PDB file of C-alpha atoms in Angstrom:
ATOM      1  CA  ALA W  52      -0.219   6.999 -24.707  1.00 73.00           C
ATOM      2  CA  GLN W  53       0.404   9.477 -21.980  1.00 82.00           C
ATOM      3  CA  SER W  54       1.710  12.878 -22.990  1.00 89.00           C
ATOM      4  CA  VAL W  55       2.556  15.956 -20.957  1.00 93.00           C
ATOM      5  CA  SER W  56       2.163  19.410 -22.450  1.00 95.00           C
ATOM      6  CA  GLN W  57       3.678  22.608 -21.157  1.00 95.00           C
ATOM      7  CA  HIS W  58       2.225  25.572 -22.953  1.00 88.00           C
ATOM      8  CA  ASN W  59       4.799  28.194 -22.172  1.00 88.00           C
ATOM      9  CA  HIS W  60       8.232  27.707 -23.665  1.00 91.00           C
ATOM     10  CA  HIS W  61       9.822  30.853 -22.243  1.00 95.00           C
ATOM     11  CA  VAL W  62       8.381  33.155 -19.624  1.00 97.00           C
ATOM     12  CA  ILE W  63       9.980  36.455 -18.701  1.00 97.00           C
ATOM     13  CA  LEU W  64       8.919  38.213 -15.506  1.00 97.00           C
ATOM     14  CA  SER W  65      10.066  40.992 -13.252  1.00 97.00           C
ATOM     15  CA  GLU W  66      10.725  40.313  -9.595  1.00 96.00           C
ATOM     16  CA  ALA W  67       7.569  40.290  -7.450  1.00 96.00           C
ATOM     17  CA  ALA W  68       5.373  39.378 -10.405  1.00 97.00           C
ATOM     18  CA  SER W  69       3.064  36.395 -10.057  1.00 97.00           C
ATOM     19  CA  LEU W  70       3.798  33.200 -11.915  1.00 97.00           C
ATOM     20  CA  GLU W  71       1.628  30.524 -13.409  1.00 97.00           C
ATOM     21  CA  LEU W  72       3.028  27.798 -15.646  1.00 97.00           C
ATOM     22  CA  GLY W  73       0.606  25.538 -17.431  1.00 96.00           C
ATOM     23  CA  CYS W  74       0.808  21.754 -17.557  1.00 96.00           C
ATOM     24  CA  ASN W  75      -1.690  19.311 -19.052  1.00 95.00           C
ATOM     25  CA  TYR W  76      -1.511  15.540 -19.180  1.00 92.00           C
ATOM     26  CA  SER W  77      -3.454  13.304 -21.488  1.00 88.00           C
ATOM     27  CA  TYR W  78      -4.094  10.053 -19.598  1.00 75.00           C
ATOM     28  CA  GLY W  79      -7.058  10.306 -17.277  1.00 66.00           C
ATOM     29  CA  GLY W  80      -6.422   7.433 -14.906  1.00 68.00           C
ATOM     30  CA  THR W  81      -5.016   7.779 -11.418  1.00 68.00           C
ATOM     31  CA  VAL W  82      -1.899   9.804 -11.791  1.00 78.00           C
ATOM     32  CA  ASN W  83       0.901  11.066  -9.660  1.00 89.00           C
ATOM     33  CA  LEU W  84       2.003  14.460 -10.917  1.00 94.00           C
ATOM     34  CA  PHE W  85       5.312  16.236 -10.461  1.00 96.00           C
ATOM     35  CA  TRP W  86       7.057  19.511 -11.064  1.00 97.00           C
ATOM     36  CA  TYR W  87      10.833  19.513 -11.322  1.00 97.00           C
ATOM     37  CA  VAL W  88      13.174  22.480 -11.489  1.00 96.00           C
ATOM     38  CA  GLN W  89      16.642  22.796 -12.973  1.00 94.00           C
ATOM     39  CA  TYR W  90      18.563  25.863 -11.818  1.00 95.00           C
ATOM     40  CA  PRO W  91      21.445  26.964 -14.064  1.00 92.00           C
ATOM     41  CA  GLY W  92      24.318  24.530 -13.711  1.00 88.00           C
ATOM     42  CA  GLN W  93      22.497  22.326 -11.223  1.00 90.00           C
ATOM     43  CA  HIS W  94      20.760  18.942 -11.114  1.00 89.00           C
ATOM     44  CA  LEU W  95      17.124  18.456 -11.827  1.00 93.00           C
ATOM     45  CA  GLN W  96      15.361  18.476  -8.478  1.00 93.00           C
ATOM     46  CA  LEU W  97      11.863  17.790  -7.305  1.00 93.00           C
ATOM     47  CA  LEU W  98       9.839  20.953  -6.652  1.00 95.00           C
ATOM     48  CA  LEU W  99       6.545  19.365  -5.607  1.00 94.00           C
ATOM     49  CA  LYS W 100       4.335  16.363  -6.216  1.00 93.00           C
ATOM     50  CA  TYR W 101       0.708  15.353  -6.094  1.00 93.00           C
ATOM     51  CA  PHE W 102      -0.308  11.816  -5.212  1.00 90.00           C
ATOM     52  CA  SER W 103      -3.808  12.151  -3.770  1.00 87.00           C
ATOM     53  CA  GLY W 104      -5.899  14.193  -1.353  1.00 89.00           C
ATOM     54  CA  ASP W 105      -5.844  17.977  -1.294  1.00 92.00           C
ATOM     55  CA  PRO W 106      -5.544  19.092  -4.919  1.00 92.00           C
ATOM     56  CA  LEU W 107      -3.522  22.131  -3.891  1.00 96.00           C
ATOM     57  CA  VAL W 108      -0.004  21.030  -3.088  1.00 96.00           C
ATOM     58  CA  LYS W 109       2.788  23.124  -1.725  1.00 95.00           C
ATOM     59  CA  GLY W 110       6.416  22.654  -2.551  1.00 92.00           C
ATOM     60  CA  ILE W 111       9.737  24.203  -1.768  1.00 90.00           C
ATOM     61  CA  LYS W 112      10.557  27.895  -2.106  1.00 93.00           C
ATOM     62  CA  GLY W 113       6.943  29.084  -2.020  1.00 95.00           C
ATOM     63  CA  PHE W 114       5.761  27.185  -5.078  1.00 97.00           C
ATOM     64  CA  GLU W 115       2.379  25.511  -5.237  1.00 97.00           C
ATOM     65  CA  ALA W 116       0.418  23.589  -7.847  1.00 97.00           C
ATOM     66  CA  GLU W 117      -3.226  22.784  -8.285  1.00 96.00           C
ATOM     67  CA  PHE W 118      -4.494  19.495  -9.639  1.00 93.00           C
ATOM     68  CA  ILE W 119      -7.735  19.941 -11.587  1.00 92.00           C
ATOM     69  CA  LYS W 120      -8.885  16.507 -12.697  1.00 89.00           C
ATOM     70  CA  SER W 121     -11.645  17.784 -14.980  1.00 90.00           C
ATOM     71  CA  LYS W 122      -9.133  19.839 -16.921  1.00 91.00           C
ATOM     72  CA  PHE W 123      -6.288  17.275 -16.818  1.00 91.00           C
ATOM     73  CA  SER W 124      -4.148  20.103 -15.511  1.00 94.00           C
ATOM     74  CA  PHE W 125      -1.473  20.609 -12.889  1.00 96.00           C
ATOM     75  CA  ASN W 126      -0.429  24.242 -13.109  1.00 97.00           C
ATOM     76  CA  LEU W 127       2.472  25.618 -11.124  1.00 98.00           C
ATOM     77  CA  ARG W 128       2.099  28.939  -9.310  1.00 98.00           C
ATOM     78  CA  LYS W 129       4.056  31.341  -7.186  1.00 98.00           C
ATOM     79  CA  PRO W 130       2.573  34.623  -5.923  1.00 97.00           C
ATOM     80  CA  SER W 131       5.795  36.621  -6.123  1.00 97.00           C
ATOM     81  CA  VAL W 132       8.850  35.426  -8.036  1.00 97.00           C
ATOM     82  CA  GLN W 133      12.425  36.205  -7.157  1.00 97.00           C
ATOM     83  CA  TRP W 134      15.491  36.535  -9.363  1.00 96.00           C
ATOM     84  CA  SER W 135      16.692  33.227  -7.904  1.00 96.00           C
ATOM     85  CA  ASP W 136      13.668  31.463  -9.449  1.00 97.00           C
ATOM     86  CA  THR W 137      15.292  31.788 -12.853  1.00 97.00           C
ATOM     87  CA  ALA W 138      15.420  28.175 -14.015  1.00 97.00           C
ATOM     88  CA  GLU W 139      13.873  25.609 -16.291  1.00 95.00           C
ATOM     89  CA  TYR W 140      10.700  23.957 -15.009  1.00 97.00           C
ATOM     90  CA  PHE W 141       9.435  20.541 -16.057  1.00 96.00           C
ATOM     91  CA  CYS W 142       6.077  18.933 -15.460  1.00 96.00           C
ATOM     92  CA  ALA W 143       5.931  15.104 -15.344  1.00 94.00           C
ATOM     93  CA  ALA W 144       3.401  12.317 -15.122  1.00 92.00           C
ATOM     94  CA  PRO W 145       3.671   8.525 -15.284  1.00 88.00           C
ATOM     95  CA  ASN W 146       3.354   6.809 -18.615  1.00 86.00           C
ATOM     96  CA  GLN W 147       0.197   4.830 -19.140  1.00 82.00           C
ATOM     97  CA  ALA W 148       1.802   1.627 -17.885  1.00 81.00           C
ATOM     98  CA  GLY W 149       2.963   3.412 -14.761  1.00 82.00           C
ATOM     99  CA  THR W 150       6.533   2.287 -15.321  1.00 84.00           C
ATOM    100  CA  ALA W 151       8.312   5.597 -15.818  1.00 88.00           C
ATOM    101  CA  LEU W 152       7.759   9.352 -15.850  1.00 91.00           C
ATOM    102  CA  ILE W 153       7.003  11.288 -19.006  1.00 91.00           C
ATOM    103  CA  PHE W 154       8.230  14.880 -18.978  1.00 93.00           C
ATOM    104  CA  GLY W 155       6.972  17.973 -20.704  1.00 94.00           C
ATOM    105  CA  LYS W 156       9.297  19.973 -22.918  1.00 93.00           C
ATOM    106  CA  GLY W 157      10.020  22.408 -20.136  1.00 94.00           C
ATOM    107  CA  THR W 158       9.464  26.108 -19.520  1.00 95.00           C
ATOM    108  CA  THR W 159      12.357  28.481 -19.137  1.00 96.00           C
ATOM    109  CA  LEU W 160      11.632  31.167 -16.572  1.00 97.00           C
ATOM    110  CA  SER W 161      13.737  34.313 -16.633  1.00 97.00           C
ATOM    111  CA  VAL W 162      13.245  36.748 -13.766  1.00 97.00           C
ATOM    112  CA  SER W 163      14.784  40.189 -13.993  1.00 94.00           C
ATOM    113  CA  SER W 164      15.689  42.109 -10.866  1.00 87.00           C
TER     114      SER W 164
ATOM    115  CA  SER X 268      21.278   8.680   2.796  1.00 84.00           C
ATOM    116  CA  GLN X 269      20.965   7.768  -0.835  1.00 86.00           C
ATOM    117  CA  THR X 270      23.233   9.219  -3.468  1.00 92.00           C
ATOM    118  CA  ILE X 271      23.489   8.815  -7.214  1.00 95.00           C
ATOM    119  CA  HIS X 272      26.731   9.084  -9.145  1.00 95.00           C
ATOM    120  CA  GLN X 273      27.007   9.538 -12.850  1.00 96.00           C
ATOM    121  CA  TRP X 274      30.174   9.793 -14.923  1.00 93.00           C
ATOM    122  CA  PRO X 275      31.843  11.143 -16.864  1.00 94.00           C
ATOM    123  CA  ALA X 276      30.494  14.685 -16.681  1.00 94.00           C
ATOM    124  CA  THR X 277      31.518  15.503 -20.246  1.00 95.00           C
ATOM    125  CA  LEU X 278      32.614  13.347 -23.135  1.00 97.00           C
ATOM    126  CA  VAL X 279      33.685  14.066 -26.681  1.00 97.00           C
ATOM    127  CA  GLN X 280      33.716  11.034 -28.923  1.00 97.00           C
ATOM    128  CA  PRO X 281      34.251  10.543 -32.672  1.00 97.00           C
ATOM    129  CA  VAL X 282      31.523   9.113 -34.862  1.00 97.00           C
ATOM    130  CA  GLY X 283      31.688   5.344 -34.928  1.00 97.00           C
ATOM    131  CA  SER X 284      33.360   4.988 -31.555  1.00 97.00           C
ATOM    132  CA  PRO X 285      31.805   3.010 -28.674  1.00 97.00           C
ATOM    133  CA  LEU X 286      30.165   4.561 -25.641  1.00 96.00           C
ATOM    134  CA  SER X 287      29.821   3.573 -22.029  1.00 97.00           C
ATOM    135  CA  LEU X 288      28.177   5.842 -19.445  1.00 97.00           C
ATOM    136  CA  GLU X 289      27.899   4.608 -15.907  1.00 96.00           C
ATOM    137  CA  CYS X 290      25.458   5.348 -13.127  1.00 97.00           C
ATOM    138  CA  THR X 291      25.516   3.989  -9.611  1.00 97.00           C
ATOM    139  CA  VAL X 292      23.225   4.487  -6.653  1.00 97.00           C
ATOM    140  CA  GLU X 293      24.283   4.154  -3.040  1.00 95.00           C
ATOM    141  CA  GLY X 294      22.289   3.767   0.136  1.00 93.00           C
ATOM    142  CA  THR X 295      19.369   1.781  -1.218  1.00 92.00           C
ATOM    143  CA  SER X 296      18.630  -1.631  -2.641  1.00 91.00           C
ATOM    144  CA  ASN X 297      16.668  -2.718  -5.700  1.00 93.00           C
ATOM    145  CA  PRO X 298      16.080   0.799  -6.978  1.00 95.00           C
ATOM    146  CA  ASN X 299      14.195   1.535 -10.177  1.00 95.00           C
ATOM    147  CA  LEU X 300      16.736   3.027 -12.570  1.00 96.00           C
ATOM    148  CA  TYR X 301      16.220   5.237 -15.605  1.00 96.00           C
ATOM    149  CA  TRP X 302      18.172   6.783 -18.462  1.00 96.00           C
ATOM    150  CA  TYR X 303      16.863   9.985 -20.044  1.00 96.00           C
ATOM    151  CA  ARG X 304      18.237  12.261 -22.755  1.00 95.00           C
ATOM    152  CA  GLN X 305      17.637  15.979 -22.414  1.00 91.00           C
ATOM    153  CA  ALA X 306      17.672  18.197 -25.473  1.00 83.00           C
ATOM    154  CA  ALA X 307      17.060  21.932 -25.465  1.00 75.00           C
ATOM    155  CA  GLY X 308      13.404  22.711 -26.084  1.00 75.00           C
ATOM    156  CA  ARG X 309      12.493  19.045 -26.210  1.00 79.00           C
ATOM    157  CA  GLY X 310      12.342  18.122 -22.547  1.00 86.00           C
ATOM    158  CA  LEU X 311      13.469  14.773 -21.230  1.00 91.00           C
ATOM    159  CA  GLN X 312      13.142  11.730 -23.434  1.00 91.00           C
ATOM    160  CA  LEU X 313      12.933   8.393 -21.616  1.00 92.00           C
ATOM    161  CA  LEU X 314      15.436   5.958 -23.106  1.00 94.00           C
ATOM    162  CA  PHE X 315      15.526   2.942 -20.786  1.00 95.00           C
ATOM    163  CA  TYR X 316      14.290   1.843 -17.405  1.00 94.00           C
ATOM    164  CA  SER X 317      15.072  -1.096 -15.174  1.00 95.00           C
ATOM    165  CA  VAL X 318      13.223  -2.563 -12.235  1.00 92.00           C
ATOM    166  CA  GLY X 319      15.887  -5.142 -11.384  1.00 93.00           C
ATOM    167  CA  ILE X 320      19.171  -6.798 -12.330  1.00 93.00           C
ATOM    168  CA  GLY X 321      19.157  -7.801 -15.961  1.00 90.00           C
ATOM    169  CA  GLN X 322      15.697  -6.332 -16.536  1.00 92.00           C
ATOM    170  CA  ILE X 323      15.819  -3.578 -19.125  1.00 93.00           C
ATOM    171  CA  SER X 324      12.924  -1.927 -20.948  1.00 91.00           C
ATOM    172  CA  SER X 325      13.539   0.244 -23.964  1.00 88.00           C
ATOM    173  CA  GLU X 326      11.202   3.098 -24.725  1.00 83.00           C
ATOM    174  CA  VAL X 327      12.626   4.375 -27.976  1.00 79.00           C
ATOM    175  CA  PRO X 328      14.427   2.220 -30.557  1.00 66.00           C
ATOM    176  CA  GLN X 329      17.757   3.795 -31.352  1.00 79.00           C
ATOM    177  CA  ASN X 330      21.478   3.344 -31.450  1.00 88.00           C
ATOM    178  CA  LEU X 331      21.803   2.837 -27.705  1.00 94.00           C
ATOM    179  CA  SER X 332      21.486  -0.028 -25.276  1.00 95.00           C
ATOM    180  CA  ALA X 333      21.427  -0.337 -21.502  1.00 96.00           C
ATOM    181  CA  SER X 334      22.514  -2.956 -19.021  1.00 96.00           C
ATOM    182  CA  ARG X 335      22.180  -3.510 -15.304  1.00 97.00           C
ATOM    183  CA  PRO X 336      24.933  -5.891 -14.273  1.00 95.00           C
ATOM    184  CA  GLN X 337      24.530  -5.181 -10.563  1.00 95.00           C
ATOM    185  CA  ASP X 338      21.632  -4.070  -8.391  1.00 95.00           C
ATOM    186  CA  ARG X 339      22.718  -0.444  -8.164  1.00 96.00           C
ATOM    187  CA  GLN X 340      24.594  -0.042 -11.431  1.00 97.00           C
ATOM    188  CA  PHE X 341      23.067   1.092 -14.704  1.00 97.00           C
ATOM    189  CA  ILE X 342      25.119   1.424 -17.873  1.00 97.00           C
ATOM    190  CA  LEU X 343      24.252   3.156 -21.132  1.00 97.00           C
ATOM    191  CA  SER X 344      26.177   1.902 -24.155  1.00 96.00           C
ATOM    192  CA  SER X 345      26.570   2.150 -27.850  1.00 96.00           C
ATOM    193  CA  LYS X 346      28.702   0.099 -30.221  1.00 95.00           C
ATOM    194  CA  LYS X 347      29.019   2.875 -32.790  1.00 96.00           C
ATOM    195  CA  LEU X 348      28.075   6.462 -32.010  1.00 96.00           C
ATOM    196  CA  LEU X 349      26.204   8.647 -34.457  1.00 94.00           C
ATOM    197  CA  LEU X 350      26.223  12.434 -34.619  1.00 93.00           C
ATOM    198  CA  SER X 351      22.584  12.351 -33.523  1.00 90.00           C
ATOM    199  CA  ASP X 352      23.582  10.684 -30.249  1.00 92.00           C
ATOM    200  CA  SER X 353      24.977  13.995 -29.000  1.00 93.00           C
ATOM    201  CA  GLY X 354      23.058  15.284 -26.020  1.00 92.00           C
ATOM    202  CA  PHE X 355      22.769  15.493 -22.276  1.00 95.00           C
ATOM    203  CA  TYR X 356      22.202  12.107 -20.650  1.00 96.00           C
ATOM    204  CA  LEU X 357      20.621  11.823 -17.240  1.00 96.00           C
ATOM    205  CA  CYS X 358      20.398   8.848 -14.940  1.00 97.00           C
ATOM    206  CA  ALA X 359      17.714   8.746 -12.258  1.00 96.00           C
ATOM    207  CA  TRP X 360      16.462   6.406  -9.592  1.00 96.00           C
ATOM    208  CA  SER X 361      13.298   5.921  -7.576  1.00 94.00           C
ATOM    209  CA  GLU X 362      12.360   3.616  -4.750  1.00 90.00           C
ATOM    210  CA  ASN X 363       8.957   2.797  -6.184  1.00 82.00           C
ATOM    211  CA  ARG X 364       7.527   3.267  -9.638  1.00 73.00           C
ATOM    212  CA  GLY X 365       5.138   6.005  -8.663  1.00 72.00           C
ATOM    213  CA  ASP X 366       7.652   8.004  -6.658  1.00 80.00           C
ATOM    214  CA  GLY X 367       9.504  11.084  -7.715  1.00 87.00           C
ATOM    215  CA  TYR X 368      12.960  10.585  -9.116  1.00 93.00           C
ATOM    216  CA  THR X 369      16.384  11.634  -7.935  1.00 94.00           C
ATOM    217  CA  PHE X 370      18.564  12.621 -10.854  1.00 95.00           C
ATOM    218  CA  GLY X 371      22.288  12.396 -11.346  1.00 95.00           C
ATOM    219  CA  SER X 372      24.358  15.314 -12.508  1.00 94.00           C
ATOM    220  CA  GLY X 373      24.285  14.224 -16.128  1.00 95.00           C
ATOM    221  CA  THR X 374      26.800  13.578 -18.906  1.00 96.00           C
ATOM    222  CA  ARG X 375      27.207  16.001 -21.790  1.00 95.00           C
ATOM    223  CA  LEU X 376      28.072  13.857 -24.814  1.00 95.00           C
ATOM    224  CA  THR X 377      29.316  15.465 -27.997  1.00 95.00           C
ATOM    225  CA  VAL X 378      29.836  13.237 -30.992  1.00 95.00           C
ATOM    226  CA  VAL X 379      32.190  14.777 -33.553  1.00 96.00           C
TER     227      VAL X 379
END
């Protein structure tokens, strides 16, 4: 069965620091991969997605993620975080049947100004 | 444009009472609909999904059920709530199975 692993439970950074959040999925077939973000008190919203093509995808607010098929990874990056990036981040991939998304346990990012 | 509505926003229910959470989507037809439960440190757990009216798939056996009486309406129910049913319930929709989801604002359920 598909599973999605996020290695960092809580990350604490200072403003302007670089960010990388790890995400690994287990099912090696064709996958669409997603990162979602949940700002405090707000809905879950899509940050970026990978369907095919260029393995480096860019999302909103300066975030990007790189799909590395050989490593089953889809890590999220941002060169310089801001206080407003404080949020919970979820990686997601389809289940093996392709019927629904499976989410990782989430990473809480706290950015201090 | 498409919108998703989920209510109520918060709910406090006694153990053993019934539950009905409603989710509706506007501005699209035949959406794929999903119910998730979010628990701190445990991510989002898929509960049910539906690809059409009356078509419900359950991912995790538990004290809950789902129904889709209309194309854009998805209901999460329970006949008798347990303490363990407390949590944050999210409804989501997508146009196609492989697409990203749009989530509702969620319902915080506390069973006392």
